[in-house]
Coordinates of C-alpha atoms and ligand atoms in Angstrom, one line a residue:
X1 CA 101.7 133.7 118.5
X2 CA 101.5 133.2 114.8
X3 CA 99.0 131.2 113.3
X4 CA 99.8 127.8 112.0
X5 CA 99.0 127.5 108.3
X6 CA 98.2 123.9 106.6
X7 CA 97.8 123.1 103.3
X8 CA 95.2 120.4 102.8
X9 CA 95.5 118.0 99.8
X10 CA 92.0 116.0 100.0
X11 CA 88.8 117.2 100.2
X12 CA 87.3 113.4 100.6
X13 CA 86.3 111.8 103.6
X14 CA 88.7 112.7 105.7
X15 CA 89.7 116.1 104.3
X16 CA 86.2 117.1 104.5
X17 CA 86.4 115.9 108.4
X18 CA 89.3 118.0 109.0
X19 CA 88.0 121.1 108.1
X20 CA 84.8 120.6 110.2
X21 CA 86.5 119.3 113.5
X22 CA 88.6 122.1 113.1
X23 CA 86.4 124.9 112.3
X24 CA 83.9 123.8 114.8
X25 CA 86.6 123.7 117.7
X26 CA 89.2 125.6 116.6
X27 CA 89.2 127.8 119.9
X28 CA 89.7 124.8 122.4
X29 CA 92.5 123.5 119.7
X30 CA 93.9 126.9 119.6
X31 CA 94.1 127.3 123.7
X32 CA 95.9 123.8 123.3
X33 CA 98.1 124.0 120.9
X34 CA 99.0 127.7 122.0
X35 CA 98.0 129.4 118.8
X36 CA 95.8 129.0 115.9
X37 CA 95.7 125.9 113.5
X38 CA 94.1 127.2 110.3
X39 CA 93.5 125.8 106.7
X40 CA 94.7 128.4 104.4
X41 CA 95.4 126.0 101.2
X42 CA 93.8 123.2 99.6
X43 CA 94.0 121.1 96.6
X44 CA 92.1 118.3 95.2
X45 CA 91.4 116.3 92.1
X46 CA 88.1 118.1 90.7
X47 CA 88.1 121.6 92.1
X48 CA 84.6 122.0 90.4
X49 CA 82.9 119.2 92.2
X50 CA 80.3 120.4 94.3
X51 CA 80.9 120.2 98.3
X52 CA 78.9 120.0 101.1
X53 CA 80.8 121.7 103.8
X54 CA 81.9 125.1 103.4
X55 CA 85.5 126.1 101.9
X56 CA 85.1 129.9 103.0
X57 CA 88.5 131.3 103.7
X58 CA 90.8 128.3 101.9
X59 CA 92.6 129.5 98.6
X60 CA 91.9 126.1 96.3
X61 CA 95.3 125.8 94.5
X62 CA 94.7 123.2 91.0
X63 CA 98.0 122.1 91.6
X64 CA 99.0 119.9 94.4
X65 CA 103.0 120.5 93.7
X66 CA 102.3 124.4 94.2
X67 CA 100.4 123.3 97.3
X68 CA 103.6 121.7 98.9
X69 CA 105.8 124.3 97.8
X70 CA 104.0 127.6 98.9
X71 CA 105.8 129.9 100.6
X72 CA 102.8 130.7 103.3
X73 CA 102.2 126.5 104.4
X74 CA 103.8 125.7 107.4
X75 CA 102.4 121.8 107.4
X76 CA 101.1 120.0 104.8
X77 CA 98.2 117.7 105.4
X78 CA 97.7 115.0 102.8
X79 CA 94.5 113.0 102.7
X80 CA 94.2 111.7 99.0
X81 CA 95.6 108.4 99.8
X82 CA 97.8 105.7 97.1
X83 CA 101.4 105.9 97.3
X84 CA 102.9 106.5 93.9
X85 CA 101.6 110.4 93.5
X86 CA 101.5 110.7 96.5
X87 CA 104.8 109.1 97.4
X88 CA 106.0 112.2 95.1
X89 CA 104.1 114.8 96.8
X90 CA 104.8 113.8 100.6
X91 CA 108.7 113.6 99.6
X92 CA 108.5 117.3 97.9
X93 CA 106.5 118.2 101.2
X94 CA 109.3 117.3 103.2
X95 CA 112.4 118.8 100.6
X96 CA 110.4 122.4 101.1
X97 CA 111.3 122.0 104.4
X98 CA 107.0 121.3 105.5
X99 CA 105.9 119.4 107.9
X100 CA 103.3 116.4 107.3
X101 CA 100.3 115.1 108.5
X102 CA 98.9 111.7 106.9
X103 CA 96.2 109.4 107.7
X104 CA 97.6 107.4 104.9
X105 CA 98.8 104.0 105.6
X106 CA 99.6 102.6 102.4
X107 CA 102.4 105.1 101.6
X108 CA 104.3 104.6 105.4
X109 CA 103.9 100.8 105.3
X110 CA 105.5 100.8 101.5
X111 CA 108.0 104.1 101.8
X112 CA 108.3 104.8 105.0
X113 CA 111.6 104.0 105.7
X114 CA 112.5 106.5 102.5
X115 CA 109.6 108.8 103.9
X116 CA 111.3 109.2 107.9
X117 CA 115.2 109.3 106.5
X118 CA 113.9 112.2 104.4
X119 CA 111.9 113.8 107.0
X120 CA 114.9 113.7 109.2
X121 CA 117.5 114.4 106.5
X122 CA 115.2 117.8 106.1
X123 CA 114.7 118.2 109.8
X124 CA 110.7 118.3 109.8
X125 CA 108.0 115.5 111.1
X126 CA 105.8 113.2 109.2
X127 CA 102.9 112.3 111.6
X128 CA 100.4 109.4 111.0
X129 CA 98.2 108.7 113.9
X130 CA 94.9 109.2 111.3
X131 CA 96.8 106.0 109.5
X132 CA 96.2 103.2 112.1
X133 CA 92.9 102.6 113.5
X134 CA 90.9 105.8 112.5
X135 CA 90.4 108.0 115.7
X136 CA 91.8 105.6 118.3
X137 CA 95.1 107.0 119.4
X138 CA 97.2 104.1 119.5
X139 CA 100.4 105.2 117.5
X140 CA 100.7 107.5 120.6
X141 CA 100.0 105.1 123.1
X142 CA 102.6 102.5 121.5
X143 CA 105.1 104.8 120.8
X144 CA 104.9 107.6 124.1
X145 CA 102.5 106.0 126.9
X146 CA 103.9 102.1 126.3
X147 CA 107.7 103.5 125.8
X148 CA 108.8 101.2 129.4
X149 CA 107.9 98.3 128.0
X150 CA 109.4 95.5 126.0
X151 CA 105.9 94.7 123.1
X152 CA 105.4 91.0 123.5
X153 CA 102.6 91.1 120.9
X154 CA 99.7 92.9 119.6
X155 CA 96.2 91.5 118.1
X156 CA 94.1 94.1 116.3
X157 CA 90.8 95.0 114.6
X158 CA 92.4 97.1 112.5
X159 CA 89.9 97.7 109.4
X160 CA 86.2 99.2 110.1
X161 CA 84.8 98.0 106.6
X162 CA 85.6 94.5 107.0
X163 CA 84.7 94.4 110.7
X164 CA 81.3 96.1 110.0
X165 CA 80.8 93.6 107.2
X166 CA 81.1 90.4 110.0
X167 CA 79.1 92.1 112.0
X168 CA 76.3 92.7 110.0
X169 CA 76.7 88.8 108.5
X170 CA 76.6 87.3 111.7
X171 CA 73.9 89.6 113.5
X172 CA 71.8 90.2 111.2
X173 CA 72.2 87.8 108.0
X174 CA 73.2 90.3 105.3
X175 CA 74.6 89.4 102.7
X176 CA 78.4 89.8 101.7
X177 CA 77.8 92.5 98.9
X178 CA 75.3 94.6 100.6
X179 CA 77.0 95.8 103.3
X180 CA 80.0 96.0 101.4
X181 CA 78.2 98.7 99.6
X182 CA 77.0 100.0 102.7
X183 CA 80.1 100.6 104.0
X184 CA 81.0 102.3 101.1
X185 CA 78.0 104.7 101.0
X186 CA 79.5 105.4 105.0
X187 CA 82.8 106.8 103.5
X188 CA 84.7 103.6 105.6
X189 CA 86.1 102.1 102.4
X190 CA 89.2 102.2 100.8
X191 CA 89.1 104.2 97.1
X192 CA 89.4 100.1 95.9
X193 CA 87.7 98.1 98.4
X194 CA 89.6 95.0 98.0
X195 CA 92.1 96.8 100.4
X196 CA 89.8 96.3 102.8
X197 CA 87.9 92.7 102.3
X198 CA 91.9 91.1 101.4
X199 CA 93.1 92.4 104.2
X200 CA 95.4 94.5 102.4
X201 CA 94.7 97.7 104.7
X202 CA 94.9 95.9 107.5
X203 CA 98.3 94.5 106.9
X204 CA 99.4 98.5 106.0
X205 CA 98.4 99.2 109.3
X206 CA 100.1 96.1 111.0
X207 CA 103.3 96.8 109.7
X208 CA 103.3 100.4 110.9
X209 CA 102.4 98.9 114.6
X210 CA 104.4 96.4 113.9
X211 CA 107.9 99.0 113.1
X212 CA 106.9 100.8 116.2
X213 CA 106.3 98.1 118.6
X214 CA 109.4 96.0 117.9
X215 CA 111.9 98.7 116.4
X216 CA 112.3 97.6 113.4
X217 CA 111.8 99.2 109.5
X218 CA 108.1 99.2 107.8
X219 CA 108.4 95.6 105.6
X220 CA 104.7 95.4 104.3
X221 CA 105.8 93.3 101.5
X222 CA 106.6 90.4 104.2
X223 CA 103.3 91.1 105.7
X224 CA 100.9 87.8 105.2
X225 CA 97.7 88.9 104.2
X226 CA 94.3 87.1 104.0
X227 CA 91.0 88.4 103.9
X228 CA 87.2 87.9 104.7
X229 CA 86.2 87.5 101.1
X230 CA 86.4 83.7 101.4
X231 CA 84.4 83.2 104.4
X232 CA 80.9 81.5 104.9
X233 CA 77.8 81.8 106.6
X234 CA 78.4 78.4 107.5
X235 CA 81.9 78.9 109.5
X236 CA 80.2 82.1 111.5
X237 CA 78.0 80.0 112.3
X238 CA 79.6 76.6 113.5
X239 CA 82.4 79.3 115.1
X240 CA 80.1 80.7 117.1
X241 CA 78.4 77.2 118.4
X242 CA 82.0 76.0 119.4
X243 CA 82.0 79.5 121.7
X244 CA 84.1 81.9 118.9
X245 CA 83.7 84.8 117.3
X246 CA 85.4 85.1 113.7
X247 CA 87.3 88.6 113.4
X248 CA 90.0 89.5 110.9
X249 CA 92.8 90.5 113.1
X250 CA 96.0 91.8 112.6
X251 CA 98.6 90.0 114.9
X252 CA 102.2 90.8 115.3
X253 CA 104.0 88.7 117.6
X254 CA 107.9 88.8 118.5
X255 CA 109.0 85.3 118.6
X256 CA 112.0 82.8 119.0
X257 CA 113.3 83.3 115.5
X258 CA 112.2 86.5 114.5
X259 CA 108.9 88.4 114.3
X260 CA 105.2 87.3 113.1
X261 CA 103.1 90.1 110.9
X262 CA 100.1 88.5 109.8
X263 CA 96.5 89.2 109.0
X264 CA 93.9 87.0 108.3
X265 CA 90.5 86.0 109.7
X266 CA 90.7 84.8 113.3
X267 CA 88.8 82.5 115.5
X268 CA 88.6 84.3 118.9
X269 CA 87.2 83.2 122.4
X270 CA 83.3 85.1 122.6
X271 CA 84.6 86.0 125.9
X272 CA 87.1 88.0 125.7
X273 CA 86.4 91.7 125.1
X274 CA 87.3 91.8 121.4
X275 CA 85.2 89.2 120.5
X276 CA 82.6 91.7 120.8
X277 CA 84.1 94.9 119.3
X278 CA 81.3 94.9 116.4
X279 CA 80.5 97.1 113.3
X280 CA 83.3 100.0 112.6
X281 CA 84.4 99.6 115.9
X282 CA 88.6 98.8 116.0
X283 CA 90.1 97.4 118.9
X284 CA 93.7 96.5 119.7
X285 CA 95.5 94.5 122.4
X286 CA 98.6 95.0 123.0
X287 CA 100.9 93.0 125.2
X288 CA 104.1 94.9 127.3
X289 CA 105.8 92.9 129.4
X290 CA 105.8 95.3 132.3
X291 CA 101.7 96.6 132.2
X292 CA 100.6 93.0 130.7
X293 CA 97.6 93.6 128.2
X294 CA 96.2 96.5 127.5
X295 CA 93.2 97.2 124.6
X296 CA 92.8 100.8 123.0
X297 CA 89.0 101.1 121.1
X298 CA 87.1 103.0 118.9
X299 CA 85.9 104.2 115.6
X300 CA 88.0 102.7 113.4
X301 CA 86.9 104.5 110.1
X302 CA 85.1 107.7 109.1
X303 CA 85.6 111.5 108.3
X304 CA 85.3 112.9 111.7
X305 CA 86.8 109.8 113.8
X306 CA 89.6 110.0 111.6
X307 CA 89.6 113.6 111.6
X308 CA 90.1 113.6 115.3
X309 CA 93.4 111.7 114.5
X310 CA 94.5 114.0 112.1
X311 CA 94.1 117.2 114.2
X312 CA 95.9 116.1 117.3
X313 CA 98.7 115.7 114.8
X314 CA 98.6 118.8 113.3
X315 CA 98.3 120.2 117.3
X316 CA 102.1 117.9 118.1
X317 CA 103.2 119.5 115.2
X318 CA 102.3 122.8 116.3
X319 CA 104.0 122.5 119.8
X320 CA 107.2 121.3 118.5
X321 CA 107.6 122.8 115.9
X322 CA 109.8 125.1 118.1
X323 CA 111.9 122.2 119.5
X324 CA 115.1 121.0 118.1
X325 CA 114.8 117.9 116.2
X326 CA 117.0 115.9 118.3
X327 CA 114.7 116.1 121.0
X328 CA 111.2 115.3 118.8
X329 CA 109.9 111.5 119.5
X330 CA 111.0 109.6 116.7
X331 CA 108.8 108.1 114.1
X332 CA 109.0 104.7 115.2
X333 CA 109.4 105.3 118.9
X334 CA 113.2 103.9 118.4
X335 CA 116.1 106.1 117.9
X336 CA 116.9 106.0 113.8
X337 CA 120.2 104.1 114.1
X338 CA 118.2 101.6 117.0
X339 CA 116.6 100.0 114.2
X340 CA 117.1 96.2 114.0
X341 CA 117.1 93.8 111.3
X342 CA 115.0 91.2 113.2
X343 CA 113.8 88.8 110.3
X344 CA 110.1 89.0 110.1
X345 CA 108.7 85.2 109.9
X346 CA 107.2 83.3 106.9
X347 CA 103.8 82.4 107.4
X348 CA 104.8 78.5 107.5
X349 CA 107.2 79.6 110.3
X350 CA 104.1 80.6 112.7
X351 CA 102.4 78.8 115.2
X352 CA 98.6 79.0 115.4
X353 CA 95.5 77.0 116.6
X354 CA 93.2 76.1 113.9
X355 CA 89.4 75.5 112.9
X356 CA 89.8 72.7 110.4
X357 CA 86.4 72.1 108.6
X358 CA 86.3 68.8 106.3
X359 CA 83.5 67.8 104.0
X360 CA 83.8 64.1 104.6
X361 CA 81.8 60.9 103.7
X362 CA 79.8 59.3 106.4
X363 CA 82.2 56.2 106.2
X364 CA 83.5 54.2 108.8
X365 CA 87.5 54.9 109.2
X366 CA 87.1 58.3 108.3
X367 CA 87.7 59.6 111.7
X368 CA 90.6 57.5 112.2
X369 CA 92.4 58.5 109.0
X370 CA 92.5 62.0 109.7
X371 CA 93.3 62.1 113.4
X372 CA 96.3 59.7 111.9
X373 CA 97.2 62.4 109.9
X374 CA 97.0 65.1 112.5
X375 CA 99.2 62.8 114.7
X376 CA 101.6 62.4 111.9
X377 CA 101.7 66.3 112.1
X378 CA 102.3 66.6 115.7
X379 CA 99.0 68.4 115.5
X380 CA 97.1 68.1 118.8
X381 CA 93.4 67.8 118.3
X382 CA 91.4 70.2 120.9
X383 CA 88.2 69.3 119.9
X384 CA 86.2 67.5 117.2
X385 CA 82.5 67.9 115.8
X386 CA 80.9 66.2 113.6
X387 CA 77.4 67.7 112.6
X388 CA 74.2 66.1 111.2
X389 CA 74.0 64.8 107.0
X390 CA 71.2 67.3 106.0
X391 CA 68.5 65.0 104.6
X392 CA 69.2 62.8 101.3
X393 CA 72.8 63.8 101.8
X394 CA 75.8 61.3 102.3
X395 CA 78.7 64.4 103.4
X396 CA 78.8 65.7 107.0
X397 CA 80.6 68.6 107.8
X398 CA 83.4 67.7 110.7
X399 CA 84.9 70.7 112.8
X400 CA 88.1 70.1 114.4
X401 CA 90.0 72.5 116.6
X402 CA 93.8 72.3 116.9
X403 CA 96.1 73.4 119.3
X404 CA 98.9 75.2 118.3
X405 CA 100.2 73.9 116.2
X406 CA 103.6 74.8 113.3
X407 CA 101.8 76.6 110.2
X408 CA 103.8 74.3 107.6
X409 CA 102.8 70.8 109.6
X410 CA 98.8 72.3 109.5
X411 CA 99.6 73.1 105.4
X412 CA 100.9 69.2 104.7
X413 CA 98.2 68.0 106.7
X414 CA 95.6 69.8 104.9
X415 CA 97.0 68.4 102.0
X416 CA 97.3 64.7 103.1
X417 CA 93.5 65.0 104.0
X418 CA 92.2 66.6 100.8
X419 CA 93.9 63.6 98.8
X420 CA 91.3 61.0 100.8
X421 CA 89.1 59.7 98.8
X422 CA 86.6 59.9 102.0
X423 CA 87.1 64.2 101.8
X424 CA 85.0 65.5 99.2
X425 CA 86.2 69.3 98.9
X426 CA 88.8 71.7 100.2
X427 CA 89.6 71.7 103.5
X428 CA 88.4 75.1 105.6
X429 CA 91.6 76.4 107.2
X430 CA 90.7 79.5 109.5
X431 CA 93.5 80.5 112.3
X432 CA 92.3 80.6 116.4
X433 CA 93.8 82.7 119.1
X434 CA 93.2 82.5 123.1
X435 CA 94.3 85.7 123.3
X436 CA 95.0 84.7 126.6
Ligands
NDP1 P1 88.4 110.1 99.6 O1 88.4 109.2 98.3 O2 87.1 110.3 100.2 O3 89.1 111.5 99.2 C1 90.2 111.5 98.5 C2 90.5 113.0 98.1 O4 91.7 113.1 97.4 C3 89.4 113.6 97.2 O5 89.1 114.9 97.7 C4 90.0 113.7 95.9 O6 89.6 114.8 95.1 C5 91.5 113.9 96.2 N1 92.4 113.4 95.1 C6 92.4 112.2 94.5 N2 93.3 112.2 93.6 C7 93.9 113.4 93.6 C8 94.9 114.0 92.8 N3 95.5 113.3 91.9 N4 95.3 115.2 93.1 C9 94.7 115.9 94.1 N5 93.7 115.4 94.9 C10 93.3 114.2 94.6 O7 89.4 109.4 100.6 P2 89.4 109.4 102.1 O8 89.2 110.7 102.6 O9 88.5 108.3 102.6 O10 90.8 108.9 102.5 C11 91.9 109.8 102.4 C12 93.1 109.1 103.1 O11 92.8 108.8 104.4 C13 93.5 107.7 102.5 O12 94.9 107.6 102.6 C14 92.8 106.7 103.3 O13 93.4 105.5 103.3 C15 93.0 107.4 104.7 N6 92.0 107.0 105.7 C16 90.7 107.0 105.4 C17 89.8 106.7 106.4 C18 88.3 106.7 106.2 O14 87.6 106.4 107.1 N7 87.8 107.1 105.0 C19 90.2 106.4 107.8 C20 91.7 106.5 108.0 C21 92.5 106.8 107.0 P3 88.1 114.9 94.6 O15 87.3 115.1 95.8 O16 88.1 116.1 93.7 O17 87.8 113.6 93.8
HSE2 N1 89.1 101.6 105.0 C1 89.6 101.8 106.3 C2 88.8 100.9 107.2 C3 89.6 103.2 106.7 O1 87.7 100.5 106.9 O2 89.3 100.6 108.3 C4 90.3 103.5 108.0 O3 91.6 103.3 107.9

């Protein structure tokens, strides 16, 4: 059979991965996908930039439109990442009548309702299992293996950098910037790495679960996204002395009124598996009504790991290609015109447990004016902690757990307490889940 020809726009990371997975096993991927997956084409920013991989039989094109518009690609693989010039490219892909591979998940969570009608519209497929969770293969698991079930939820690690960055803080004390930078040097980070310690990336990825889970369009701009760049040594530490582990997890939840798509750091049980999923490790649960929980781990960032994302899709891609698109499996697991308009939730809307930490004056009738105010909330408290004054010091630190509780009672309550003149400095709000 003919070979497939793919034109690769990247040479980064990822790019750079590609090429190697598939020149090293290109005759196992060949004997699976029933013929050969070659690069022919590539393009990239700086074409004089020295590599360290070998480019030996790819024609380097200076122009990325030419790229998506040559007559000999049959799928076009883009790895540069954004989604304005890209956006442009991916949609050109697709009018030339390409197919296309992405890992990027910026561009799908933004445009991907304009990138799928298009893709359909021109009968070709845009796949994106490199875009969620680095090698781990959950888009295929969600949207094939999980296809009997009704998603209840799903709770995920869903960003390597930030997750190596805990891990490195809590185990072994390093500080914030340094293993930022670290992560960096690894090739985990986004281009701008605020993507990654905002949470930004991991909402990108959240809303593409998100669509696919609960059948409904890619709406990052509803997404609520905070990240780890706020957090202290200090709540690691008292987190993990009340028997938690703080993770920045991605949840998505369908509930009464509509559905949840949040990301911000979490307060999780030490127990459960999760807990533990440490450095670029991802990890994500998700919950079907019929198989109950089920959790999909691995690297979550890095050339190869993501590479090995990026070629089984370019393998799909090569079986089908032949098949009528009718019968393909549909971007978001749900039919095109199955999409609902399920509202997604405002954050205020949600319900969460909480670690509440309150710098507080060792006074008598402090205790009882914020449990008052918790009351007043219909907040239930599930523990409380109040820790030592360190020497010559007249503020204690008190830790108190909630129950779930409604996300706009927690937010007046906060506020209620902050205006005591007993509570010296801003509350510490950070979200807990059983995950049970
Ligand atoms: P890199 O920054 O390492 O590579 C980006 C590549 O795009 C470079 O080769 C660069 O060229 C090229 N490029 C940039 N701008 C242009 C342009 N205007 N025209 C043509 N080429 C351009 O990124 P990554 O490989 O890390 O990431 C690529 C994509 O994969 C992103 O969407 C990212 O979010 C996603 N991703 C990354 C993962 C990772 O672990 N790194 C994991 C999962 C997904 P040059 O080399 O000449 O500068
Ligand atoms: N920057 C991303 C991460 C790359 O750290 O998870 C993988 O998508």
């Amino acid at each position: 059979m003919k070979p497939i020809n793919v034109g690769l726009l990247g040479l980064g990371t990822v790019g750079a991965g590609t090429i190697e997975v598939l020149r090293r096993n290109k005759e196992e991927i060949a004997r699976r996908a029933g013929r050969e997956i070659r690069i022919t084409h590539a393009s990239a920013r700086d074409l004089t930039k020295p590599r360290n991989f070998s480019l030996d039989g790819i024609a380097l094109l200076a122009s990325a439109d030419a790229l998506v518009a040559h007559p000999d690609v049959d799928i076009v693989c883009e790895l540069i990442g954004g989604d304005t010039f890209t956006k442009a490219l991916v949609l050109k892909a697709i009018a030339n009548g390409k197919h296309v591979v992405t890992a990027n998940k910026a561009l799908l969570a933004k445009h991907g309702t304009e990138i799928f009608a298009a893709a359909l519209e021109n009968r070709v497929t845009v796949a994106f299992e490199g875009a969620v969770a680095g090698g781990v293969p959950i888009i295929k698991a969600l949207r094939e293996g999980l296809t009997a079930n009704r998603i209840e939820w799903i709770a995920g690690i869903i960003n390597g950098t930030s997750n190596f960055i805990l891990s490195e803080m809590r185990s072994r004390g390093t500080s914030f910037a340094s293993v930022l930078k670290e992560a960096q040097a690894k090739g985990y980070a986004e281009t701008d790495p605020t993507f990654d310690i905002e949470g930004i990336d991991a909402a990108h990825k959240l809303t593409i679960l998100s669509a696919i889970a609960f059948g409904v369009p890619p709406q990052f701009d509803k997404a609520y996204t905070e990240g780890i760049s706020q957090l202290t040594d200090k709540d690691i530490k008292y987190a993990e002395q009340l028997g938690y582990r703080i993770k920045l997890l991605g949840i998505t939840r369908r509930a009464k009124d509509g559905i949840e798509l949040r990301v911000h750091p979490t307060l999780i049980p030490e127990k459960r598996l999760i807990a533990n999923v440490e450095g670029v490790m991802n990890a994500i649960l998700v919950k079907g009504d019929a198989v109950g929980a089920t959790l999909y781990y691995g690297r979550g960032a890095g050339g190869e790991a993501t590479a090995s994302a990026v070629v089984a899709d370019l393998v799909d891609v090569a079986r089908m290609m032949t098949a009528d698109p009718e019968h393909r499996v549909p971007h978001l697991s749900f039919q095109p015109d199955q999409l609902h308009d399920t509202p997604i939730l405002r954050m205020d809307q949600v319900e969460t447990g909480c670690y509440l930490r309150l710098r507080a004056y060792d006074r008598p009738g402090v205790m009882a004016d914020v449990t008052r105010i918790l009351a007043d909330g219909s907040i239930s408290i599930d523990a409380i902690l109040q820790k030592e004054a360190e020497e010559g010091e007249d503020l204690v630190d008190v830790i108190i757990l909630t129950h779930r509780s409604v996300e706009a009672n927690v937010n007046t309550a906060i506020a209620r307490m902050e205006a005591l003149p007993t509570i010296a400095a801003k509350v510490v709000r950070i979200r807990l889940e059983e995950l049970n």
